Tab-separated table of C-alpha atoms and ligand atoms in Angstrom:
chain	number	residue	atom	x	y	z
Q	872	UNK	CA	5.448	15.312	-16.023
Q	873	UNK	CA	2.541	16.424	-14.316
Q	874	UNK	CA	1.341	19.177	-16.451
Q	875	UNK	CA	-1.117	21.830	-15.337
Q	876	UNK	CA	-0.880	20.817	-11.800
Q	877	UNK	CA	1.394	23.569	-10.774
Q	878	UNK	CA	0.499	26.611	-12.526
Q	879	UNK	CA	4.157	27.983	-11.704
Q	880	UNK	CA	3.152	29.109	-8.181
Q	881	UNK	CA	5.121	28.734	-5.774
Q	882	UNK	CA	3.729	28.994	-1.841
Q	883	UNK	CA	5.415	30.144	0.777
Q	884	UNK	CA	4.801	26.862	2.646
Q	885	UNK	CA	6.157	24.804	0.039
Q	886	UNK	CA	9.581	26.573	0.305
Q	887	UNK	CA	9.386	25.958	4.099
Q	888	UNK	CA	8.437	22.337	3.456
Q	889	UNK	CA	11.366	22.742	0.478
Q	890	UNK	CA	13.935	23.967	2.569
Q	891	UNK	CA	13.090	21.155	5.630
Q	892	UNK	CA	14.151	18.978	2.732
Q	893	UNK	CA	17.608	20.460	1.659
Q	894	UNK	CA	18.759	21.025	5.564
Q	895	UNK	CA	17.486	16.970	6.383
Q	896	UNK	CA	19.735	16.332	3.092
Q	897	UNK	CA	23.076	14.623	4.415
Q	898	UNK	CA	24.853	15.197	1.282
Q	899	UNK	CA	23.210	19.173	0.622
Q	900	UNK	CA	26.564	19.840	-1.145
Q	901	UNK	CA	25.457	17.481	-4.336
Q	902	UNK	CA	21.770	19.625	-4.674
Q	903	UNK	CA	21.775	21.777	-7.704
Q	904	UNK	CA	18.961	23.820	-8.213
Q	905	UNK	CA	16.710	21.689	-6.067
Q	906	UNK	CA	17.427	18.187	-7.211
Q	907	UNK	CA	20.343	16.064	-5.963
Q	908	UNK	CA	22.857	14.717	-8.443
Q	909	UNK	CA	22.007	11.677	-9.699
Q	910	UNK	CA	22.919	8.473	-8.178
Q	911	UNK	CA	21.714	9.697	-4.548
Q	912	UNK	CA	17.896	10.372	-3.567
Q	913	UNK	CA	16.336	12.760	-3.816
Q	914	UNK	CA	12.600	14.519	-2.679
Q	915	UNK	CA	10.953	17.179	-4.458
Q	916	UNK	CA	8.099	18.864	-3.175
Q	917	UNK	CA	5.444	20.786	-5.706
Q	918	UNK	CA	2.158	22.066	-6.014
Q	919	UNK	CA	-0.596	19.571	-7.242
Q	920	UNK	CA	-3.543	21.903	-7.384
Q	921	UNK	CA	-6.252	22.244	-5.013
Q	922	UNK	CA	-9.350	20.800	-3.440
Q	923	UNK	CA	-12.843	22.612	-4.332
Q	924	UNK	CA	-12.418	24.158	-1.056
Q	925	UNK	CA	-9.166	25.914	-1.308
Q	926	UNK	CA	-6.929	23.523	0.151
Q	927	UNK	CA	-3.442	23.028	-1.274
Q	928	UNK	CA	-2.318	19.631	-2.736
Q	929	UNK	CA	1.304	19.023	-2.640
Q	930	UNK	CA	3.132	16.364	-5.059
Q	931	UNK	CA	6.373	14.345	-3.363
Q	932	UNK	CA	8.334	12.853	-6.291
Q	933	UNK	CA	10.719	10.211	-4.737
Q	934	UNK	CA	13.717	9.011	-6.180
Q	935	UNK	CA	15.942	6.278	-4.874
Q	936	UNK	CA	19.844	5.558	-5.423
Q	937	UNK	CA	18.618	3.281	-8.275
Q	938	UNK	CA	16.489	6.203	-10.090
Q	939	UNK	CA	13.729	4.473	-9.139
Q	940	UNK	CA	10.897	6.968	-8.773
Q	941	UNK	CA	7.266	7.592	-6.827
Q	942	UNK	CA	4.891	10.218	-6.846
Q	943	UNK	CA	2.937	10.507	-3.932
Q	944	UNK	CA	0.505	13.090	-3.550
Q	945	UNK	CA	-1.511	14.108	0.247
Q	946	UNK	CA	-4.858	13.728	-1.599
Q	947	UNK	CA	-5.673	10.080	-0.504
Q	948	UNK	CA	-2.547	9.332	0.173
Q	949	UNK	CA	-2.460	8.268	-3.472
Q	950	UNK	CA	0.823	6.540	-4.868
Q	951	UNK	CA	0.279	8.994	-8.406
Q	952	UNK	CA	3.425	6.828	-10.570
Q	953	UNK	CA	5.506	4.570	-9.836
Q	954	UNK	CA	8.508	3.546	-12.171
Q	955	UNK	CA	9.996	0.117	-11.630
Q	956	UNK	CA	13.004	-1.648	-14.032
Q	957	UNK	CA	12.085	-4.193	-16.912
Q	958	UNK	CA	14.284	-6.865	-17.372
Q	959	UNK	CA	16.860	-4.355	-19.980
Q	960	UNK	CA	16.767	-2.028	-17.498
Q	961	UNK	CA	14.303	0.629	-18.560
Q	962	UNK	CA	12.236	2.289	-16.107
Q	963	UNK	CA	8.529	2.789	-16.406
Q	964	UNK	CA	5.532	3.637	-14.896
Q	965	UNK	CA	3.448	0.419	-13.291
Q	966	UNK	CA	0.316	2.099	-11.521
Q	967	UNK	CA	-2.401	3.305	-13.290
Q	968	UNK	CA	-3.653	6.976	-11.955
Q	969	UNK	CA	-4.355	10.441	-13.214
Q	970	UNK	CA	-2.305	13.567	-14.673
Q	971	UNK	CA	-4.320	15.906	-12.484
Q	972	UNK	CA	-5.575	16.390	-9.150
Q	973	UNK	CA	-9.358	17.237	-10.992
Q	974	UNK	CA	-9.757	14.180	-12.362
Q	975	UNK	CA	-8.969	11.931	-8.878
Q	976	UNK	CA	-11.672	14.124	-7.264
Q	977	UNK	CA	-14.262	13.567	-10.105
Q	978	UNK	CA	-14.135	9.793	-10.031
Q	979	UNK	CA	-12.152	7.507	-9.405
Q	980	UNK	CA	-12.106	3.656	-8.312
Q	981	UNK	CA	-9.626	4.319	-5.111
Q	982	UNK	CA	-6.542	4.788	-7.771
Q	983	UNK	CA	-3.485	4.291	-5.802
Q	984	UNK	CA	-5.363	5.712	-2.398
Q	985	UNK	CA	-5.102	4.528	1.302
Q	986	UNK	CA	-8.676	2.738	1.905
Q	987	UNK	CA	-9.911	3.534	5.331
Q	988	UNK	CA	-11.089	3.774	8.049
Q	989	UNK	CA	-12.226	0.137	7.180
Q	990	UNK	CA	-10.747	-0.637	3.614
Q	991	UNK	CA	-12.879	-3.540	1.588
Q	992	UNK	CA	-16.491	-3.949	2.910
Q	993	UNK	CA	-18.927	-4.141	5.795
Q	994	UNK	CA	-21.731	-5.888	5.393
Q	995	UNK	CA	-25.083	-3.647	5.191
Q	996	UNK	CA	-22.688	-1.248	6.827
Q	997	UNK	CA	-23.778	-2.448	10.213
Q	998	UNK	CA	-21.838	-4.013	13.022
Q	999	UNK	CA	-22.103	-3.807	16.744
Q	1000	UNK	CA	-19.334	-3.405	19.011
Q	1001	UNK	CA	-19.647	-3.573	23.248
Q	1002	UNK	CA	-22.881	-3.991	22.911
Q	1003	UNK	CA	-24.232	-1.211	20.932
Q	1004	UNK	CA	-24.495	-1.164	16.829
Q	1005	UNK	CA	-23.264	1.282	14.658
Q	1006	UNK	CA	-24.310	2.259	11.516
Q	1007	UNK	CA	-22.110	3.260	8.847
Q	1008	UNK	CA	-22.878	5.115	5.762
Q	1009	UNK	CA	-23.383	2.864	2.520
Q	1010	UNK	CA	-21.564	3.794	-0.552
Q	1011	UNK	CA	-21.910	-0.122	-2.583
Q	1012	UNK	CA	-25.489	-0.918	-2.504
Q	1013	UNK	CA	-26.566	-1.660	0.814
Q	1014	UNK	CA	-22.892	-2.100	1.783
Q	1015	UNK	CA	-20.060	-0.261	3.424
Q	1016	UNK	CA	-16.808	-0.203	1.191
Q	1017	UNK	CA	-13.256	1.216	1.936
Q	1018	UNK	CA	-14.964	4.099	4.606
Q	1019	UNK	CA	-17.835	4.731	3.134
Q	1020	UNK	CA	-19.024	8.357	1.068
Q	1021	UNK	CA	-16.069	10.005	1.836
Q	1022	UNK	CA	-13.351	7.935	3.118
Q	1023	UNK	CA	-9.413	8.336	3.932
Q	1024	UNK	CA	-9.285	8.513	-0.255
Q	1025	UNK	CA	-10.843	12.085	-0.573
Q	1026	UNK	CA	-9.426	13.567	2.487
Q	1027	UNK	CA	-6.063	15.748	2.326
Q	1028	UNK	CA	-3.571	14.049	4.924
Q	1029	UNK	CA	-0.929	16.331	6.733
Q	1030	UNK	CA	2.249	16.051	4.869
Q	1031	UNK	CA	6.136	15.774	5.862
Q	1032	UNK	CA	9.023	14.683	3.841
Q	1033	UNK	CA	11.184	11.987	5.545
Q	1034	UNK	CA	14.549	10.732	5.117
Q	1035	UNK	CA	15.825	7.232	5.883
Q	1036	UNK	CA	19.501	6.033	5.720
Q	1037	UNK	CA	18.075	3.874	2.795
Q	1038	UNK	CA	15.386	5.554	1.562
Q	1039	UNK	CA	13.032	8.701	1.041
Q	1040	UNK	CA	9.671	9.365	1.812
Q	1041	UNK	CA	6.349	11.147	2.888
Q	1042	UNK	CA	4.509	10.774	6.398
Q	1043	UNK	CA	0.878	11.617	6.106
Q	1044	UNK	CA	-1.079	11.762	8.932
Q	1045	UNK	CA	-5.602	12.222	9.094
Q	1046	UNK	CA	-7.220	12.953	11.874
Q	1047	UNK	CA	-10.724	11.189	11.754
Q	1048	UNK	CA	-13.227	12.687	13.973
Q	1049	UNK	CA	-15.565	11.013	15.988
Q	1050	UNK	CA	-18.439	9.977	14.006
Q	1051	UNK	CA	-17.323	10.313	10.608
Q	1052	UNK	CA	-19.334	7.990	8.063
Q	1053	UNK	CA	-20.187	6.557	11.236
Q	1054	UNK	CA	-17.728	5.245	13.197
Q	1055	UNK	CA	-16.493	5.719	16.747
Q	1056	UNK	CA	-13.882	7.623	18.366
Q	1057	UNK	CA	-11.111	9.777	16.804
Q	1058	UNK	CA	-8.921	8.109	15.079
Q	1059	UNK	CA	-5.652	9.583	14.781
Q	1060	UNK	CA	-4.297	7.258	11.120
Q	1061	UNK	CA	-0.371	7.946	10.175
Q	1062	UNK	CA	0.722	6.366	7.357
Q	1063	UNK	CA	4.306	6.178	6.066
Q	1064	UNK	CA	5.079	5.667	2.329
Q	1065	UNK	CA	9.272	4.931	1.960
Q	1066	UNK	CA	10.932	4.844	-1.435
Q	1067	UNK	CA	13.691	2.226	-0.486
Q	1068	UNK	CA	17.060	1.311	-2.252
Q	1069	UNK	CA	16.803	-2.141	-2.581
Q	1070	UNK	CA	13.691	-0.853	-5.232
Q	1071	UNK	CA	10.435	-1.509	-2.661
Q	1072	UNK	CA	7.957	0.828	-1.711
Q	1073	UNK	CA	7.512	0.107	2.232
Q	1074	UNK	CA	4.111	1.310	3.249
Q	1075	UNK	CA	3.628	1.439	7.302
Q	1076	UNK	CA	0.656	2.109	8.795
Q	1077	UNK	CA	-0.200	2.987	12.663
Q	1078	UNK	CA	-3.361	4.336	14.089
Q	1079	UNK	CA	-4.561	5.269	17.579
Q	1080	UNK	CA	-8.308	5.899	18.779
Q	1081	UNK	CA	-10.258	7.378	21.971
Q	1082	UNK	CA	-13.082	4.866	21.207
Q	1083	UNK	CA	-13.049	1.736	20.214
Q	1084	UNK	CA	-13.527	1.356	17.014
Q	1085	UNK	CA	-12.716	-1.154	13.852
Q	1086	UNK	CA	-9.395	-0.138	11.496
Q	1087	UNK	CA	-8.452	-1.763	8.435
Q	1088	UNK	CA	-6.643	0.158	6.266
Q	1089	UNK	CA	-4.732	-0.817	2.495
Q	1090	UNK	CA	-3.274	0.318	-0.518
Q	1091	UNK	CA	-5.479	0.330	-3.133
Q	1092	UNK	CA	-2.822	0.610	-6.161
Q	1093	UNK	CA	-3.472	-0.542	-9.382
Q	1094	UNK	CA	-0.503	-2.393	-11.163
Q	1095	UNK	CA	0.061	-3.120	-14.657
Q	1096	UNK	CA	3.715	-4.180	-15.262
Q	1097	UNK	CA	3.456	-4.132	-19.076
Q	1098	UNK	CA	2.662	-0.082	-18.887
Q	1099	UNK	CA	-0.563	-0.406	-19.768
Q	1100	UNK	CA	0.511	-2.044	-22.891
Q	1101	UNK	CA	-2.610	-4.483	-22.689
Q	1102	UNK	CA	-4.418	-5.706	-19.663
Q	1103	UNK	CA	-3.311	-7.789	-16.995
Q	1104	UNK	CA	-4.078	-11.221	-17.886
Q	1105	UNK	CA	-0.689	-12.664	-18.770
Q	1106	UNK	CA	0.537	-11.381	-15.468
Q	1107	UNK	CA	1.983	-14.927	-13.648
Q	1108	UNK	CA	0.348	-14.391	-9.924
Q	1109	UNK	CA	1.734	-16.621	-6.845
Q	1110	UNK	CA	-0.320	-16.223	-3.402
Q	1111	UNK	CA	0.752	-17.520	-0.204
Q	1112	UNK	CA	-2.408	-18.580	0.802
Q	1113	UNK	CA	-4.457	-22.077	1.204
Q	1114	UNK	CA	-7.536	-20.716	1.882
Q	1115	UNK	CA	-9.776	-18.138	1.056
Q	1116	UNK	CA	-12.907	-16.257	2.031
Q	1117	UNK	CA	-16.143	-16.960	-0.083
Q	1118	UNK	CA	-18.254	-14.500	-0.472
Q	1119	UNK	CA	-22.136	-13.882	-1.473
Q	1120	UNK	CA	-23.137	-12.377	-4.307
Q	1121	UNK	CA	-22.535	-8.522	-2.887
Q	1122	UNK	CA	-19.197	-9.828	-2.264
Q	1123	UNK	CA	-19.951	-10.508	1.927
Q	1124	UNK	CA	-17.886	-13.319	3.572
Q	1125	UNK	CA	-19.947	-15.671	4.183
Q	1126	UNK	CA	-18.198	-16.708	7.241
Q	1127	UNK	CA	-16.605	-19.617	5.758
Q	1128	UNK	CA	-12.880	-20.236	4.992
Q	1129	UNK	CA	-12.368	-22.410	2.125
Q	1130	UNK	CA	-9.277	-24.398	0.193
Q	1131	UNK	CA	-8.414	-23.424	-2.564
Q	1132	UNK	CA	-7.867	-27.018	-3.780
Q	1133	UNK	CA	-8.859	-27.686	-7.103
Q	1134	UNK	CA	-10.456	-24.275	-7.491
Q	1135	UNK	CA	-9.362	-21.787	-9.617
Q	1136	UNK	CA	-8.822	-20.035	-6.887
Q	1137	UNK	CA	-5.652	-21.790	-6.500
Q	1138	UNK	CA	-2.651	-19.276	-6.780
Q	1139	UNK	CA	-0.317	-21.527	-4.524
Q	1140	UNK	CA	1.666	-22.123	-7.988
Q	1141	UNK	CA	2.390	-19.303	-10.056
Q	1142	UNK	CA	-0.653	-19.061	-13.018
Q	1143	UNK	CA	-1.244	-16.515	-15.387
Q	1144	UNK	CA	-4.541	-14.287	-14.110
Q	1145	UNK	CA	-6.131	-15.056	-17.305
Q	1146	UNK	CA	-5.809	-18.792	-17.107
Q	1147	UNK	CA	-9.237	-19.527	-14.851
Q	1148	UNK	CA	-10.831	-15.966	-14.432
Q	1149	UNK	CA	-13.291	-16.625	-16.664
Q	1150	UNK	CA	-14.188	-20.157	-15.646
Q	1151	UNK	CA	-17.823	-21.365	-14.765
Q	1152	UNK	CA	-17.469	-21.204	-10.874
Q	1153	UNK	CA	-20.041	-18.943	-8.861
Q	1154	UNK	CA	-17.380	-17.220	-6.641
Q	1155	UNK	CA	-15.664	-15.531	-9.993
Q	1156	UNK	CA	-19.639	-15.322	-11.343
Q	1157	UNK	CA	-20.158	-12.827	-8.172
Q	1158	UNK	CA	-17.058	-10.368	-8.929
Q	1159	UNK	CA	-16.956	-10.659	-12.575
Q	1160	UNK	CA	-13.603	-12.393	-11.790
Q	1161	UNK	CA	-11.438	-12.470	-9.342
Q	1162	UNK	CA	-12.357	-10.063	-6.465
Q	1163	UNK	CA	-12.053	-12.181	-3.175
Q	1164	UNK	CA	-9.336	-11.946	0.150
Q	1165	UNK	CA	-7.125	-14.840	0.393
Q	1166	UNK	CA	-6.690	-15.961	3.835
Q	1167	UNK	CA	-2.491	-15.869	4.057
Q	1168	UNK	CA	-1.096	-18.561	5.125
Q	1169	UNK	CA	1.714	-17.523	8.213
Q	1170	UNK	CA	2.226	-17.427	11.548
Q	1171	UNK	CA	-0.046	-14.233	12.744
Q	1172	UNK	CA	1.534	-10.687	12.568
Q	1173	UNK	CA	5.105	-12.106	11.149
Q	1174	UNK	CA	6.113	-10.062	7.798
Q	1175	UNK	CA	5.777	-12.704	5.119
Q	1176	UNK	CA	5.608	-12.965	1.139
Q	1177	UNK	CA	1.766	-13.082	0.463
Q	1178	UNK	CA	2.240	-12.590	-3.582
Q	1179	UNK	CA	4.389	-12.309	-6.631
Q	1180	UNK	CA	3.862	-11.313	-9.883
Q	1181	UNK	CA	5.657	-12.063	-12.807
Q	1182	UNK	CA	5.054	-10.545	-16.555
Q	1183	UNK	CA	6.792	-12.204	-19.096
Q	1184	UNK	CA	6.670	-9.318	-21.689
Q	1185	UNK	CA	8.965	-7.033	-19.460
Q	1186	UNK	CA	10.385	-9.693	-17.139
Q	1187	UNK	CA	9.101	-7.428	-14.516
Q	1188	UNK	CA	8.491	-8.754	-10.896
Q	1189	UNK	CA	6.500	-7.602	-7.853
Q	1190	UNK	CA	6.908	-9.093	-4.281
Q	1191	UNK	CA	4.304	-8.120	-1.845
Q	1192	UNK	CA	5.117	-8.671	1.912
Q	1193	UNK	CA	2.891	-7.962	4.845
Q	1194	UNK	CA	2.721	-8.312	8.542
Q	1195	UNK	CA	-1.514	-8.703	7.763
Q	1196	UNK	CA	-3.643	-12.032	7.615
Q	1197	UNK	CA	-5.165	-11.380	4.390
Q	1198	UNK	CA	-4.953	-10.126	0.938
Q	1199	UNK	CA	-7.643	-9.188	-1.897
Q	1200	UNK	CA	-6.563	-9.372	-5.168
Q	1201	UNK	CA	-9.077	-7.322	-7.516
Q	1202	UNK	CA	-8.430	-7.898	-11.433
Q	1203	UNK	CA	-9.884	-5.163	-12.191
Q	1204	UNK	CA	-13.135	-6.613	-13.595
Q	1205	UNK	CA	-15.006	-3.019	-13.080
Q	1206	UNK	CA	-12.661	-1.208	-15.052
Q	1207	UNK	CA	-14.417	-0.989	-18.251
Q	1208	UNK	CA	-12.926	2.005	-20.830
Q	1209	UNK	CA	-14.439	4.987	-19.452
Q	1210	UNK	CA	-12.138	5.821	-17.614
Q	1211	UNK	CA	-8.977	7.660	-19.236
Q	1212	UNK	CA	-5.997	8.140	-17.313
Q	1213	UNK	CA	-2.604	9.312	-17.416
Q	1214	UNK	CA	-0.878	10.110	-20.738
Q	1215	UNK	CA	-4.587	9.581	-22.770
Q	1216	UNK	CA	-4.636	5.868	-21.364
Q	1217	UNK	CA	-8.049	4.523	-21.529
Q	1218	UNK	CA	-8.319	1.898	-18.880
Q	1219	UNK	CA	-10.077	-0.771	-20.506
Q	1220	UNK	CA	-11.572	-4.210	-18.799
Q	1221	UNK	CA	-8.832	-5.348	-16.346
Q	1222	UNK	CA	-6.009	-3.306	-17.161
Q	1223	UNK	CA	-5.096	-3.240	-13.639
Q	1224	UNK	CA	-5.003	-5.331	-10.868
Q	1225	UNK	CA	-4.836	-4.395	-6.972
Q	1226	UNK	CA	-3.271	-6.831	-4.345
Q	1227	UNK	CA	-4.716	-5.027	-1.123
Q	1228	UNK	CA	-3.022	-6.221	2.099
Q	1229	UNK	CA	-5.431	-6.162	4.740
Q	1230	UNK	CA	-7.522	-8.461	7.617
Q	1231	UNK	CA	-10.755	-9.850	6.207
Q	1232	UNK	CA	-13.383	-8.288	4.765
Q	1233	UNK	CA	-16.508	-7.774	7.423
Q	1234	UNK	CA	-14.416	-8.867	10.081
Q	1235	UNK	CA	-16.635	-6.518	12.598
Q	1236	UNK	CA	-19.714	-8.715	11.944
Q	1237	UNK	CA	-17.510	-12.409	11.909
Q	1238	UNK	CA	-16.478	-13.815	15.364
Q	1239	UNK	CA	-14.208	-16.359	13.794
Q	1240	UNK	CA	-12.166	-13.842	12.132
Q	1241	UNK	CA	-9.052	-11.821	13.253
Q	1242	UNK	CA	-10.024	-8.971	15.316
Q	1243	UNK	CA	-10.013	-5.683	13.798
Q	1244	UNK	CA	-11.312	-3.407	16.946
Q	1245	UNK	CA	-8.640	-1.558	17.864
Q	1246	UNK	CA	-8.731	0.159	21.876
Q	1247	UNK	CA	-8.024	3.404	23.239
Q	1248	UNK	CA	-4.332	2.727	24.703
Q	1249	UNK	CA	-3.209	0.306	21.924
Q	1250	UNK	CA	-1.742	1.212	18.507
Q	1251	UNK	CA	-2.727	-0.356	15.253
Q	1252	UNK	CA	0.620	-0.961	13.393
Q	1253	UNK	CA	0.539	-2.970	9.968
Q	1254	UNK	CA	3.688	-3.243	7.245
Q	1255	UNK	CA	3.485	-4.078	3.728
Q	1256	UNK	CA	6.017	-4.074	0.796
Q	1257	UNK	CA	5.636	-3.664	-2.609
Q	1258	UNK	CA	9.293	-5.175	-3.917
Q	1259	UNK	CA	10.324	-4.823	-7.416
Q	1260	UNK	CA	12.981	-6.578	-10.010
Q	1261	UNK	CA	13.565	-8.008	-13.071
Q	1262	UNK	CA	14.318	-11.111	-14.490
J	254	GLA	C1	-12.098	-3.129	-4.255
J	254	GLA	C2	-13.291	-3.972	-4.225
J	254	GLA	C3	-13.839	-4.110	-5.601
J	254	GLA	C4	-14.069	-2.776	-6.214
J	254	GLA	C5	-12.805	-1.995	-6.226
J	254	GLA	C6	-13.003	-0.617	-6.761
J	254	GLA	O1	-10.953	-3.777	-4.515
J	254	GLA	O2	-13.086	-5.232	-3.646
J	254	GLA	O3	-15.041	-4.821	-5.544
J	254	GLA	O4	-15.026	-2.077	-5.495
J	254	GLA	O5	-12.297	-1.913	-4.935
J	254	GLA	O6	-13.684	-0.605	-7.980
């Protein structure tokens, strides 16, 4: 599946890491060569080439009691496939992503990745914080967006394989040193990706600092439920929100939280993503479409439903829940055919869309939004769930 990333070589750590897996296996009696018998999950652990500087990349394929898979690799954190059921049955891949290691470091536009250590954007990548300001590198004009030059989505994460009672998965852990594109204090960022049976991908998140500093990280996955097929625009999106967060035109909060009455921001009933997207209305001017965080609407840190997507092609469904405030959907306005990605897929204009879970975007510089400072002493814990079916 992922040709060329393995070269056939087989390291020494990677059997450690291999055998961790067999022994934390309760059934090791049904493994055969490797790979558990089908009907029972399974984690494989191979090579995915390596960084410029020498540093190993390992692949975790995932596969739930359902034969439901995941690819996860501890580049980025980045979610590299992702197979969900259509409506006959048939698995297929829903995330948009790369063959090859070489091509996520060469560009991409935060494929699959955890965002970090503030995913979505600070404004002039400036905020102050106890009384002193901070000033973060600028990546998106004179902004700061999803960490900055070299954010949690180009670093390799330390890497375990971990077994639930319902589920497999990787724990991937980043130390961020004091100062990095900026910021304060060390941040020690865990994040935990878990192929469940009941077909979700539960991503947890939990951070801890010696400095205070802002946190806000995401998943920046791109869906497409048809496959790629065609773009996203017949995709039927509900959000759980009321309000949203306007921005200016380099896509700053302006502060304000607006209804989304009458707008076509409006997602309260489900409406296909094409329906409005191109409307005359300066918020969708600013992001070429949609590219704004709704403001959910819940009772504060309770895990609710902020979206669902439905494609009518494939009968395919997505769920997202979160324990966050806020979500951005993206509709992948920048995508625009240069890219090609895996299996010779050229990702034209909006072929994917991102739902990023998160607390608003330049929260460190808006008083009226939810905090995102965390303290030395407290942990930063977020949960969001990507839940799939068929209808
Ligand atoms: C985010 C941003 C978008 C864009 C994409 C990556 O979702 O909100 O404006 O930068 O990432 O292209």
């Amino acid at each position: 599946m992922f040709k060329g990333s393995s070269r056939g070589i087989v390291w020494a750590a990677l059997m450690v890491m291999t055998m961790t897996v067999l022994c934390s296996c309760e059934t090791a009696s049904q493994w055969v060569g490797g790979k558990e018998a089908k009907g029972s999950m399974d984690i494989d652990v191979t090579a995915f080439g390596r960084t410029p500087d020498g540093r190993q990349v390992r692949l975790y394929s995932l596969r739930n009691a359902n034969g439901m898979t995941a690819g996860i690799i501890n580049y980025g954190a980045i979610v590299v496939s992702l197979t969900a059921p259509d409506k006959d049955g048939n698995l297929g891949d829903i995330v948009l992503g790369y063959d090859n290691l070489q091509d996520y470091i060469k560009e991409t536009p935060y494929f699959g990745a955890i965002v970090g250590r503030y995913g979505n954007r600070i404004g002039k990548g400036r905020f102050i914080l106890d009384g002193k300001e901070y000033t973060l590198a600028t990546n998106n004009d004179e902004n700061h967006l999803h960490g900055g030059i070299k954010g949690f989505d180009k670093v390799v994460w330390a890497d375990e394989p971990l077994w639930r009672p319902d589920g497999v998965g990787v724990k991937l852990s980043y130390l961020s040193k004091d100062g990095e594109e900026g910021y304060p204090g060390n941040l020690k960022a865990t994040v935990i990706y878990v192929l469940t049976n009941k077909n979700e991908l539960r991503v947890e998140y939990e951070a801890t600092t010696d400095k205070a500093t802002p946190v806000n990280l995401t998943h920046h996955g791109y869906f497409n439920l048809t496959e790629c097929r065609r773009d996203i625009l017949g995709h039927e999106l509900t959000l759980k929100a009321d309000r949203y967060t306007p921005v200016d035109a380099g896509l700053i909060p302006t502060g304000q939280l607006a209804s989304v009455e009458g707008t076509p921001m409006d997602f309260r009933k489900s409406t296909a993503i094409g329906d409005r997207i191109d409307d005359d209305y300066e918020q969708l001017k600013f992001g070429g479409g949609y590219d704004h965080n709704w403001v959910l609407t819940k009772r504060a840190g309770a895990m609710t439903m902020a979206a669902k997507v439905y494609e009518p092609t494939t009968g395919r469904v997505m769920e997202v829940w979160t324990t966050e405030p806020g979500i951005q959907f993206y509709a992948g306005n920048f995508l625009d055919g240069t890219l090609t990605g895996k299996g010779d897929t050229v990702y034209q204009h909006r072929y994917g869309f991102c739902l990023e879970t998160q607390h608003y975007p330049d929260s460190p510089n808006k008083a009226n939004f939810p905090s995102t400072i965390l303290r030395p002493g407290d942990t930063y814990e977020t949960t969001t769930i990507y839940r799939f079916s068929a209808k």
